[in-house]
CSV table of C-alpha atoms and ligand atoms in Angstrom, one decimal:
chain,number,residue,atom,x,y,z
A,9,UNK,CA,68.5,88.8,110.1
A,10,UNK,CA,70.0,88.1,106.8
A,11,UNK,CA,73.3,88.8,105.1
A,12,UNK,CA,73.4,90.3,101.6
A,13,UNK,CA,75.9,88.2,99.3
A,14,UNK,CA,76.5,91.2,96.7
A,15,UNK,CA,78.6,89.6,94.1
A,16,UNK,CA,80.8,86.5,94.0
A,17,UNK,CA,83.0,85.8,96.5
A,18,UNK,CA,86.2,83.9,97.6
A,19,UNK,CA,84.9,80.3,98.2
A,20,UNK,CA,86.6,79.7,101.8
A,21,UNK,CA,84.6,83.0,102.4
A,22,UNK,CA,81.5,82.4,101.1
A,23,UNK,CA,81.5,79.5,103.0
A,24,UNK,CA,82.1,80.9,106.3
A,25,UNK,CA,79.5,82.8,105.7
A,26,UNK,CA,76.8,80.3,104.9
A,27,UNK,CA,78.2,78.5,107.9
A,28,UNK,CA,77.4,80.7,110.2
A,29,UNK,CA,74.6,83.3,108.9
A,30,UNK,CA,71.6,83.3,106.3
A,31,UNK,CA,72.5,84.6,103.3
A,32,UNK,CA,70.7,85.8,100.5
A,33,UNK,CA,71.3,87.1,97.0
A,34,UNK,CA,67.9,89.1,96.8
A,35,UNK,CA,67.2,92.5,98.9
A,36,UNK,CA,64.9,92.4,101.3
A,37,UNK,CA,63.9,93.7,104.8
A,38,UNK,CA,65.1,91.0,106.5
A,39,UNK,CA,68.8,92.3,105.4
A,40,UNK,CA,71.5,93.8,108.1
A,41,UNK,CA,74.8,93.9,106.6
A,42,UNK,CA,76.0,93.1,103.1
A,43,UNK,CA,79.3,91.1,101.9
A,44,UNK,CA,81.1,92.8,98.8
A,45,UNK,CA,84.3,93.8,97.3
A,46,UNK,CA,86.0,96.2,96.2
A,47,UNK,CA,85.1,96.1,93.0
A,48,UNK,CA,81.3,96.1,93.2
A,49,UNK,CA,80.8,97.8,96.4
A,50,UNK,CA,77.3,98.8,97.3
A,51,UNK,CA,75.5,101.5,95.4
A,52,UNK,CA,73.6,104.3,96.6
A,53,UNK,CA,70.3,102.5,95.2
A,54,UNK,CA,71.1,99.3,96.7
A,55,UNK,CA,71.7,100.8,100.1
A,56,UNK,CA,67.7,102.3,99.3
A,57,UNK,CA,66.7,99.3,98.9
A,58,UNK,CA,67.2,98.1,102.1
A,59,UNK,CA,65.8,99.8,104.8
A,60,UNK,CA,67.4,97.8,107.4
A,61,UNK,CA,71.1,97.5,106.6
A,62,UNK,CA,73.2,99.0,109.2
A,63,UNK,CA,77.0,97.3,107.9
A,64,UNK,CA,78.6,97.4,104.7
A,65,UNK,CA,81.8,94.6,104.9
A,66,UNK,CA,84.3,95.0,102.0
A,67,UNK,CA,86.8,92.3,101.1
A,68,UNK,CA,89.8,94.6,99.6
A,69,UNK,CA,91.2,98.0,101.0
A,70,UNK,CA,89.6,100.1,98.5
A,71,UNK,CA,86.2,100.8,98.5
A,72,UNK,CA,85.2,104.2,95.8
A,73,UNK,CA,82.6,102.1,94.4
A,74,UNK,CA,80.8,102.6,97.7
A,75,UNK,CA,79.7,106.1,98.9
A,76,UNK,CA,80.8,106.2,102.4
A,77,UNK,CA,78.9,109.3,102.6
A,78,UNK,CA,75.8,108.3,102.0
A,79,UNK,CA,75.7,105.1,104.1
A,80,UNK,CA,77.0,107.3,106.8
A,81,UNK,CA,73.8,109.3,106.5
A,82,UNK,CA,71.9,106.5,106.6
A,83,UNK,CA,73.4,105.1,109.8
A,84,UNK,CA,75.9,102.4,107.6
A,85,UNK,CA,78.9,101.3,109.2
A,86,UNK,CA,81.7,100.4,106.4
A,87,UNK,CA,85.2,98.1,107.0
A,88,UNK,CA,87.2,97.3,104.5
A,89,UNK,CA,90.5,95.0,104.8
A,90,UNK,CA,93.3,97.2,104.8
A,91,UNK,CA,97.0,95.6,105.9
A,92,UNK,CA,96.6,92.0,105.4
A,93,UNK,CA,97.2,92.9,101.4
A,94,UNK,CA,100.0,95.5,101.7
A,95,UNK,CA,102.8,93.2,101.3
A,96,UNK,CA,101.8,91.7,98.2
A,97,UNK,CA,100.9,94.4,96.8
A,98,UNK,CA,103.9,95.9,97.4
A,99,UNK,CA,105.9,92.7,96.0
A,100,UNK,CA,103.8,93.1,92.7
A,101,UNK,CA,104.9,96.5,92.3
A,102,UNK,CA,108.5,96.1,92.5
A,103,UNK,CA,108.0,92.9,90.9
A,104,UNK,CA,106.4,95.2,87.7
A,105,UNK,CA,109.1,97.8,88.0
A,106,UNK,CA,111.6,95.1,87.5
A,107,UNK,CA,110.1,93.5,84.8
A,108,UNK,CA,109.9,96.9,82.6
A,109,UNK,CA,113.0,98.7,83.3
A,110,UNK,CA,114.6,95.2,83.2
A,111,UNK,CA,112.3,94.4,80.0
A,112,UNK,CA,111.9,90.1,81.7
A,113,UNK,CA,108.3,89.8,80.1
A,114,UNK,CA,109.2,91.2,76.5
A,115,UNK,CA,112.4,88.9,76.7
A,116,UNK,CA,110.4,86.1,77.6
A,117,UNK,CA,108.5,86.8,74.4
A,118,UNK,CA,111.7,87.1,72.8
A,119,UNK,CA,112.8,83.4,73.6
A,120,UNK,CA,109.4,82.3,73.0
A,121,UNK,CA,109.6,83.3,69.9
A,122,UNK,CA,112.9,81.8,68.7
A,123,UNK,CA,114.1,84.8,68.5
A,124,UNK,CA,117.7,84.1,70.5
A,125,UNK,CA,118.7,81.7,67.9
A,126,UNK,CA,119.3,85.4,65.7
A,127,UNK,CA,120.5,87.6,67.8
A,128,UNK,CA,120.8,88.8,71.0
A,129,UNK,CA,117.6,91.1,73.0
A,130,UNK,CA,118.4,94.7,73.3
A,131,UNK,CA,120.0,96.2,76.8
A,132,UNK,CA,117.7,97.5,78.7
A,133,UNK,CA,117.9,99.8,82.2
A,134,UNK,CA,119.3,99.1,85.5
A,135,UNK,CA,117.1,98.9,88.4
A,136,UNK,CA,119.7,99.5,91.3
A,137,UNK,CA,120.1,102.8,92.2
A,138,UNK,CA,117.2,104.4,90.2
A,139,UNK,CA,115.4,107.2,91.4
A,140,UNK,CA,111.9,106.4,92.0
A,141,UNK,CA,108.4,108.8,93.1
A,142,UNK,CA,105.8,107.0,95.3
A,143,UNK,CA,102.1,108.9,94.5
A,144,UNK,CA,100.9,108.1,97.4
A,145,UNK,CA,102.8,107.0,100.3
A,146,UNK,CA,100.2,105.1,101.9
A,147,UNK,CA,100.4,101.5,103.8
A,148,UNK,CA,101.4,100.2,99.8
A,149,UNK,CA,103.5,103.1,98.6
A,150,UNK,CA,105.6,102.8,102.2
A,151,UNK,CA,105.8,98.9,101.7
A,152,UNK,CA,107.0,99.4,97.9
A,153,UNK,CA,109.3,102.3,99.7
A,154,UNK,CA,110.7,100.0,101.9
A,155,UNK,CA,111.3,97.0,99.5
A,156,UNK,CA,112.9,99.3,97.1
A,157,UNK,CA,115.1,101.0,100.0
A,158,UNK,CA,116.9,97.2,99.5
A,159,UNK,CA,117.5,98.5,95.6
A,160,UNK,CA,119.5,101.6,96.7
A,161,UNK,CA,117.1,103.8,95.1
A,162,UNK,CA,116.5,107.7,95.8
A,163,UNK,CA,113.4,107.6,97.0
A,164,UNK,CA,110.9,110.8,97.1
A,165,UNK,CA,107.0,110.8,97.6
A,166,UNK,CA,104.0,112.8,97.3
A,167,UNK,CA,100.9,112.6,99.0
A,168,UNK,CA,98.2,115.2,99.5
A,169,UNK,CA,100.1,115.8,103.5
A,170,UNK,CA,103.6,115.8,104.2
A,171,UNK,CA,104.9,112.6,106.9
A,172,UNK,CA,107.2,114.0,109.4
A,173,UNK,CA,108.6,110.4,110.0
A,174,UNK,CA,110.3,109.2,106.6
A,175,UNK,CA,113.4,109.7,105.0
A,176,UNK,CA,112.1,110.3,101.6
A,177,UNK,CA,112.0,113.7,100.1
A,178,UNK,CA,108.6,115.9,100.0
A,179,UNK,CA,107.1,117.0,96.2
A,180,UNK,CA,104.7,118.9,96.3
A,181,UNK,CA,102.7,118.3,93.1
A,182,UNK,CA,102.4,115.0,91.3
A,183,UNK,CA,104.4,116.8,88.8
A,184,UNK,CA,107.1,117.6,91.0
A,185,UNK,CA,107.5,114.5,91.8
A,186,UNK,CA,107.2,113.2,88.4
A,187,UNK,CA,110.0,115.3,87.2
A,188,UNK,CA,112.6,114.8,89.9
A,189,UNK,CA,112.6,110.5,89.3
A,190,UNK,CA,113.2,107.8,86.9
A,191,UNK,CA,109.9,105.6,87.9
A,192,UNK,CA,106.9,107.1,88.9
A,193,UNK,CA,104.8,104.1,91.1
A,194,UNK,CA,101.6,105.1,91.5
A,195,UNK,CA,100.0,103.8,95.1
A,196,UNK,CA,97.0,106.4,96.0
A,197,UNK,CA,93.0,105.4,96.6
A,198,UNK,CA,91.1,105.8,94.1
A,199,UNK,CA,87.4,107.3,93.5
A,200,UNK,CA,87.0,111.0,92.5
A,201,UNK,CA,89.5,112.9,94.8
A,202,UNK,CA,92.4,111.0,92.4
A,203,UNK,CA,90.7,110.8,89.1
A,204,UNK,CA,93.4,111.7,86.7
A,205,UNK,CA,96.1,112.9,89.1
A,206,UNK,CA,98.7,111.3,86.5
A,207,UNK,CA,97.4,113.4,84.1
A,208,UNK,CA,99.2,114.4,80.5
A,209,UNK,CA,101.3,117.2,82.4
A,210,UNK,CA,102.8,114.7,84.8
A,211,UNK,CA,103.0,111.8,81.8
A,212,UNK,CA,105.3,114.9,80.0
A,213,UNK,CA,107.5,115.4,83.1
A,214,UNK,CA,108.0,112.0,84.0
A,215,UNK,CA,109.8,112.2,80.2
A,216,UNK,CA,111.0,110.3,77.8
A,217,UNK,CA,113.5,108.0,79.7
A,218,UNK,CA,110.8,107.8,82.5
A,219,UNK,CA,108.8,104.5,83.7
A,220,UNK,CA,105.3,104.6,85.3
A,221,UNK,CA,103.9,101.8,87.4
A,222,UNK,CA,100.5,101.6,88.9
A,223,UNK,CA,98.8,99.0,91.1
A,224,UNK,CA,96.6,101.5,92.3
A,225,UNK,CA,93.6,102.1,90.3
A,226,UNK,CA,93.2,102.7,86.5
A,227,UNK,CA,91.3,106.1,87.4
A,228,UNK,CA,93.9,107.9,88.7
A,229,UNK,CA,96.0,107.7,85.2
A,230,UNK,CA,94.7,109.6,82.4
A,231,UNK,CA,95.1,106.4,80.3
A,232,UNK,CA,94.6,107.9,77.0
A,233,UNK,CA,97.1,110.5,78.0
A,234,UNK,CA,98.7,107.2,78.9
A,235,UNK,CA,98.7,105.2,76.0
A,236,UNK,CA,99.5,108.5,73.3
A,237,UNK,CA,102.7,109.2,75.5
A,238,UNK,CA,103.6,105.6,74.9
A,239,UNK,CA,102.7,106.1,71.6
A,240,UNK,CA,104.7,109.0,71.0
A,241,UNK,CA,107.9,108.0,73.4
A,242,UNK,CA,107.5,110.9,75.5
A,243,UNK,CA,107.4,108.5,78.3
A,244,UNK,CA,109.8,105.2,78.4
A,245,UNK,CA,107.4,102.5,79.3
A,246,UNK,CA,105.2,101.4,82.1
A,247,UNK,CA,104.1,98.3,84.3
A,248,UNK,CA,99.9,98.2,85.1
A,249,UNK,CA,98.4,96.2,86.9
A,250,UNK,CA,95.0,98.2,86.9
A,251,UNK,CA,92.7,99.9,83.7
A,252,UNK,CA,90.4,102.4,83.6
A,253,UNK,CA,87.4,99.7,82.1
A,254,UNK,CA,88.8,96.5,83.5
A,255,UNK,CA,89.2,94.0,81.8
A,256,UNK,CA,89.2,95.9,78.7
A,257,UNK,CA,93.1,97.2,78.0
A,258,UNK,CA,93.6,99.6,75.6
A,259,UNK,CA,94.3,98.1,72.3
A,260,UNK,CA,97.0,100.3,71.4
A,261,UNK,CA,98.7,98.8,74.4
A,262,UNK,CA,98.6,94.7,73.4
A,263,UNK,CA,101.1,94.6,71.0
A,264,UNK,CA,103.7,97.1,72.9
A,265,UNK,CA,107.3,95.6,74.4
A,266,UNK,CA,107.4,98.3,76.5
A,267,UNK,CA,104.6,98.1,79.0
A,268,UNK,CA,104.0,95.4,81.5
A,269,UNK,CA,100.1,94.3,81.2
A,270,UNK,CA,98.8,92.5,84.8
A,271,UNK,CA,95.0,91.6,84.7
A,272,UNK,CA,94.9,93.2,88.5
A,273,UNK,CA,96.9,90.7,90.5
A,274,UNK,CA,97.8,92.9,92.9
A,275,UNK,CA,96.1,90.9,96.0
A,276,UNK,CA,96.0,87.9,94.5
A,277,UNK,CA,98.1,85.1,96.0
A,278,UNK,CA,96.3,82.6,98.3
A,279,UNK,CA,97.8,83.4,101.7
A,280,UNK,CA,96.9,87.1,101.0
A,281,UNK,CA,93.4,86.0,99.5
A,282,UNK,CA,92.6,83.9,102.4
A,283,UNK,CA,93.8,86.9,104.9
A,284,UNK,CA,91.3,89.5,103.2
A,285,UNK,CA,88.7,86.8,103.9
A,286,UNK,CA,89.4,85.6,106.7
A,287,UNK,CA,89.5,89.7,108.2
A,288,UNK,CA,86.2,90.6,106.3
A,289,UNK,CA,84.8,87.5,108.0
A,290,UNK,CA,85.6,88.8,111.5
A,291,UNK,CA,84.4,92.3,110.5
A,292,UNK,CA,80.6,90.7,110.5
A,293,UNK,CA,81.1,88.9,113.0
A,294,UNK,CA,82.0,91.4,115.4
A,295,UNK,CA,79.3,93.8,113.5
A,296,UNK,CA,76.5,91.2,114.3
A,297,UNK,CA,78.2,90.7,117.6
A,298,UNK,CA,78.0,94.1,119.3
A,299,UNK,CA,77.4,96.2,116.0
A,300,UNK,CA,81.1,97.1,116.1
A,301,UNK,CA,83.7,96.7,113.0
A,302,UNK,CA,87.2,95.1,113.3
A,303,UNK,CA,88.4,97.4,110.5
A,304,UNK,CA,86.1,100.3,109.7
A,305,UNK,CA,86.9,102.8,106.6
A,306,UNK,CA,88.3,106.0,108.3
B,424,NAP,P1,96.2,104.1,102.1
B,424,NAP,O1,97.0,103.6,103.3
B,424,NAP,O2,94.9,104.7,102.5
B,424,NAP,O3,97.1,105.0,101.2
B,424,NAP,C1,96.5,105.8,100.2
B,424,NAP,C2,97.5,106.9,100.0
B,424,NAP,O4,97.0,107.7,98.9
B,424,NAP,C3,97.7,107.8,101.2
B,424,NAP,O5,99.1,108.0,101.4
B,424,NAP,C4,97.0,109.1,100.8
B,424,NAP,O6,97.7,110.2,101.4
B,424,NAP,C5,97.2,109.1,99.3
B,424,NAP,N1,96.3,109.9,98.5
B,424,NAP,C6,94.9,109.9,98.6
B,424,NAP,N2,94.4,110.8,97.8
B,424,NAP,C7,95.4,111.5,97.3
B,424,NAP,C8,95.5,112.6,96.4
B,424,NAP,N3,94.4,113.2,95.9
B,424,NAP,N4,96.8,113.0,96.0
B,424,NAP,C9,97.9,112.4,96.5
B,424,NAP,N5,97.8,111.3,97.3
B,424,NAP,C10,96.6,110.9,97.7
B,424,NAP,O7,95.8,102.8,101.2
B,424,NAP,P2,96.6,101.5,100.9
B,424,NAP,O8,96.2,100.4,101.8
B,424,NAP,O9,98.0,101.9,100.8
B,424,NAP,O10,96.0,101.2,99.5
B,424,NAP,C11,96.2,102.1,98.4
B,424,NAP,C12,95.3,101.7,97.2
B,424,NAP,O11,95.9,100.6,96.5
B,424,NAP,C13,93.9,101.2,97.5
B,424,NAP,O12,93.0,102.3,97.8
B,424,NAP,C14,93.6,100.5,96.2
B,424,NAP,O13,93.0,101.4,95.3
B,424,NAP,C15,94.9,100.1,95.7
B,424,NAP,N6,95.1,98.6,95.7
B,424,NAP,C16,95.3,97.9,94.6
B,424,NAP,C17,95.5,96.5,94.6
B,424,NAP,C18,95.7,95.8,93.4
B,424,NAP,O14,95.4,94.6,93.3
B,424,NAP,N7,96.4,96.3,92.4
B,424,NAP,C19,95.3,95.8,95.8
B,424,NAP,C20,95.1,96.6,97.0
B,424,NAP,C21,95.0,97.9,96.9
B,424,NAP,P3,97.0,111.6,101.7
B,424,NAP,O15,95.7,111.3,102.4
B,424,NAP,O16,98.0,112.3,102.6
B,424,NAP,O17,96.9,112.3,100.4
């Protein structure tokens, strides 16, 4: 019984791992449960390839880059490693909205330059009190809600089903949402079902004084829509922390004070690191324990 190392992994991980099972880079029959992330996941032909797997383990909470589906079909079980990131996550997201409404990383750039010595760096916007849309009000988008709560902003949400238990207010669209708030956060999965949910129409009613921020996925923005509303001012700014071709960012964006460029960081401190391991490390170990997950995909 081997274990299929798909891509690189954290090191305390992969370690673990070799610790305890035989692992292999190669497919074979031998294989009956595969290590990945959420960026590679395990593709449709991969799964083909081996007849015996019966667990795919993610480290990360998303996992569109697998087809849950189809490994269902084949008798696949799937965890992923939601919770142990949600925090962070969360942190980075405020952490972005600050920095853009407050404009910290373009005044850093400002000093750096030397250029205090002639003059002083344009006001920006206040963060306290701000109205802000969570897309998706998720484990994330309720941790950013709840951070943000501490800010004194008007908080709203909108998620493809209503929560009886919050205190934020329903919108029905994403471009309800988008035109009711100052800073659009952006917190859904991703994969198909949210390709493109910030599309052009919600970029326009988000507006011209409006902010977007997304640690989500780059998928669900229309990022050309994106980076022509920048363009054009129709939107204020905005904080990313994830691209639709990482890690290629739009050119048009590089040279731009107004958005906040993270090379999708949203995870990625080492207590948080070391958690996502540590929980996709007990998910195969319960697996090849008594074929059971810890933490499997809904
Ligand atoms: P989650 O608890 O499953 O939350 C996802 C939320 O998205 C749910 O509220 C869901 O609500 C909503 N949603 C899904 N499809 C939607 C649609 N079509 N329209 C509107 N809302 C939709 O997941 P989580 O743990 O909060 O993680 C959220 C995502 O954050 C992950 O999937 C991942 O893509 C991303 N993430 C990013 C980083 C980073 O490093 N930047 C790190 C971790 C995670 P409904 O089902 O009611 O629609």
């Amino acid at each position: 019984m081997s274990v299929l190392r798909v891509c690189p992994l954290l090191p305390s991980l992969d370690e673990a791992l070799r610790g305890h099972y035989k692992i292999v880079d190669e497919p074979s029959d031998e294989v009956v449960a595969a290590v990945t992330t959420s960026k590679y996941g395990v593709s449709n032909e991969q799964m083909d390839a081996l007849p015996n797997l019966r667990a795919i383990v993610h480290f990360g909470v998303g996992y569109e880059t697998t087809d849950v589906d189809h490994a269902r079909a084949r008798g696949i079980v799937v965890s992923n490693t939601p919770d142990v990131l949600t925090d962070s996550v969360a942190d980075l997201a405020v952490g972005g909205l600050i920095d853009v409404l407050r404009r910290m990383s373009a005044a850093d750039r400002f000093v750096r330059r030397g250029d205090w010595a002639h003059g002083q760096f344009p006001l920006a916007v206040k963060v306290t009190g701000r109205r802000v849309g969570i897309l998706g009000l998720g484990r994330i988008g309720r941790a950013i809600a709840h951070r943000l709560t501490a800010f004194d902003c008007v908080l709203s949400y909108h998620s493809r089903h209503q929560i009886p238990d919050v205190p934020y207010t329903y919108a029905d669209s994403p471009a309800a949402l988008a035109a009711g708030v100052d800073v659009l956060v952006v917190a859904t999965s991703g994969g198909s079902a949210t390709a493109g949910l910030v599309s052009a129409a919600v970029l326009a009613a988000l507006g011209p004084s409006g902010y977007l921020v997304n640690i989500a996925r780059g998928s669900v923005v229309d990022e050309p829509a994106l980076v022509e509303a920048l363009r054009a001012g129709t939107i204020a700014g905005a904080a990313l922390d994830v691209f639709a071709d990482e890690p290629n960012v739009p050119p048009a964006l590089l040279d731009r004070d107004d958005v906040v460029l993270l090379p999708h960081i949203g995870s990625a401190d080492t207590e948080t690191r070391e958690a996502m391991g540590d929980l996709a490390f007990r998910n195969l170990q319960q697996f090849m324990t008594d074929g059971t997950l810890v933490t499997p995909v809904a």
